[in-house]
Amino acid sequence: MTKKPLRSQAWFGRQDKMGFYYRSFLKNSGFPQDQFDGRPVIGICNTWSELTPCNAHFRALAEHVRAGVLDAGGFPLEFPVSSLGEVTMRPTAMLFRNLASMDVEEAIRAHPLDGVVLLMGCDKTTPALLMGASSADLPAIGVSGGPQLRGVYRGQIIGSGTNIISMSEQLRAGEITLAEFHEAEAGMNRSAGSCMTMGTASTMASMVEALGLGLPENAAIPAADARRNLLARMSGRRIVEMVHEDLKPSDILTPAAFENAIRTLAAIGGSTNAVVHLLAIAGRVGVDLGLADFDRLGRDLPCLVDLMPSGRFLMEDFYYAGGLPAVLRALGEQGLLHRDAMTVNGHTIWENVAGAACWNDQVITPFAAPFKPDAGMAILTGNLAPSGAVIKPSAASPELMRHTGRAVVFDSVEAMHRAVNDDDLDIDASCIMVLQNCGPKGYPGMAEVGNMPLPAKLLRQGVRDMIRISDARMSGTAYGTVVLHVAPEAAVGGPLALVRSGDLITLDVPARSLHLHVDEAELSARRVAWAPPAPPADRGYQRLYVDHVLQADRGADFDFLVGRSGSPVPRDNH
Ligand code: FES
C-alpha cells in the first residue's frame, strides 16, 4: 500500500460539511459510498473532440482505461481538457500548446486526483499533456491514440501529409486531375487514429515510449488494432500501482531519459517538432537540455526506420516489424541507451526491450546496414542564427547540404504565397528561399510553414527541392532541405530580419554553419533601419502569448510556465 496518505482523501475522506459536498455531488452519477473509502482516484485526461479527428476515438479508448483502473481497485474519473486539432485550428495549433498545458496542469491540481492517465494523439496534444502533467507532477502514464491504418489509393500506399504535399504539387504541375485529388482524400484517412507517417504525432508517441512515460509498444500499435485497447486497459491497471508506489514524472524524466529520447529521435528519423517539444518538457522538470544536446547525441547516428516522409513504409508496417522496442534494443546493443532509465511499468527501459525482436529488416534496418547513415538533427549556428537553427538531414537532398545561393526573401507567409506562383519571380533552382516573421512571436505561434511550396515555374522544370530558411516550423510529415526554428526570430530583430533579396547565404550542414555574406557594417545599418512588425493583438490570449513566449531554442514555452509547482492540495472553496 501507499506510504503517504492519498491526496484525494483531502476531499473524500472528510466526515464534515465539506465531505458531504464532495461525495454527495459525485453520487449523482451513481457512485456508491465505497468508491470514496480510500482507493486511488485516477483522472482520465481526455483530449477527445470531433474537431480533433485524430482523437475522435478517445471516448472508446477512455472506457478501456476505465476498465483497467477498476480492475486494479481504483476509482476512475474522466475529465476533458483543451484539444488541439492540427488540421482544423487556425492560425496554428502550436499557438495553443502552452494554453492547453496550463489547462492540464491546473485541472490536475484543482481536483481530487491521485494519478492521471493522459490520452493524447494529434500532434500538439502530446506535448501539451506531458508539459502540464510534468508541472503538476502527480503519478502519470501516457496512452497514445495510435496511428491510422495505411492510406491506400488506386492500389498505391499513401501516407498522411507526405502524399498531400506531393499530390498538391502534382496537381499544381498538372500531373493529376482535381477528381483524382478528391478521390485520394478519402483513401488517405480511412480509419481512426493519428497521421500514420513518422510525422509529429508518431514521433511524439515514440518520445512517450522512449522517455519511459508510456508502456512498451505505445508508439506504433494502430488505433484500429485491438491491442491498442489492451494497452489502454493495462495502463489503467498500472496507474493505480504507480499511485501506491508514488512513481511520478519527475522520477522518470531524468537527464538519461531525455538522452534516450534524443537518440531515439535520430534512429526513427523523427519530426523536427520534437526538438521544440522536448526542450519545453525538459524545462518543466528542471532538466538542463539545450539545442546543442540534440547535435551532440544525434550526430552520426543512423536512421534505422524506413518510414515516410523520408522512406517507404508507414506506422502500421513499423508495428508489425517490431515497433519501437526493436529500435530501442538496437540502440541498447550499440551502447547508445541508458539502460537503467526507469519507466512507468516499474522496469528499466532495458528490461522492457532486451528481448524485443525485429520481424522485418526492410522496415527496421540493422545498424550495420541502416536506412540512412546520418540522421540526427543537425543544429546550425552562424551569423544568421546566433541562437541556433534546425535541419533534418534525413529529409534533405544530399546535393544541397553544402551550398551557397542567392536569397529570395519573403517578409510574410502571405507575401510568399502571392509571389511563389508568379512566373516573373526572379528565382532559379540554385536560390535560397527565406521566410521572415513566422516564429513564435512573429506569426504568432510558429506555424508549420517553413517548407515553403516551390515556385510553380520551377516545378514545371522538374525541380523538386530547394533550400528554404525560416524561423517557422515544418510539419513532421514534410520533407526537403529546410532550415527551421532560426533563433532569434525575425520579429524580435534577429539577423533573419536583416536578410535582403540578392544577399548570398551559405548552408554547410557538415560544418553545422549558416552564414549570411553581408559585412557587419551593412548589417548594423540595416539593424538601425529595422522596425518591429506591428503586434498581432493588443488583448486576450494572443497578447499573453506574444508577451511571454520564449524563443524556439527554449522550447517556445511561456517564461512563467518553466518549472513545476507540484500538486499541493488547494484551499477549500467554501
Ligand atoms: Fe492529427 Fe496529423 S493531423 S496527427
Short mmCIF file of N, CA, C and O and ligand atoms in Angstrom, two decimals, residues 54 86-87 121-123 194-195 201, ligand 1:
data_model
loop_
_atom_site.label_atom_id
_atom_site.label_comp_id
_atom_site.label_asym_id
_atom_site.label_seq_id
_atom_site.Cartn_x
_atom_site.Cartn_y
_atom_site.Cartn_z
N CYS A 54 -8.12 13.17 -35.26
CA CYS A 54 -7.15 12.13 -34.89
C CYS A 54 -7.43 11.57 -33.50
O CYS A 54 -6.94 10.49 -33.16
N GLU A 86 -4.74 19.50 -35.24
CA GLU A 86 -3.70 20.08 -36.09
C GLU A 86 -4.25 20.62 -37.41
O GLU A 86 -3.80 21.64 -37.92
N VAL A 87 -5.23 19.91 -37.97
CA VAL A 87 -5.69 20.30 -39.29
C VAL A 87 -6.79 21.36 -39.25
O VAL A 87 -7.08 22.00 -40.25
N GLY A 121 -2.89 12.25 -28.83
CA GLY A 121 -2.68 11.67 -30.15
C GLY A 121 -2.21 12.71 -31.15
O GLY A 121 -1.04 12.76 -31.52
N CYS A 122 -3.17 13.57 -31.58
CA CYS A 122 -2.81 14.56 -32.59
C CYS A 122 -1.66 15.43 -32.06
O CYS A 122 -1.55 15.69 -30.85
N ASP A 123 -0.86 15.91 -33.01
CA ASP A 123 0.46 16.47 -32.72
C ASP A 123 0.64 17.16 -31.38
O ASP A 123 1.42 16.73 -30.53
N SER A 194 -4.13 8.83 -35.61
CA SER A 194 -3.33 9.99 -35.99
C SER A 194 -2.56 9.69 -37.28
O SER A 194 -2.59 8.57 -37.80
N CYS A 195 -1.89 10.70 -37.80
CA CYS A 195 -1.13 10.54 -39.05
C CYS A 195 -0.24 9.31 -38.97
O CYS A 195 0.44 9.09 -37.96
N ALA A 201 2.95 13.43 -34.72
CA ALA A 201 2.17 12.61 -33.79
C ALA A 201 2.88 11.30 -33.50
O ALA A 201 3.01 10.89 -32.34
FE1 FES B 1 -3.59 14.91 -36.29
FE2 FES B 1 -1.56 14.57 -38.11
S1 FES B 1 -3.28 15.91 -38.23
S2 FES B 1 -1.81 13.68 -36.18
#
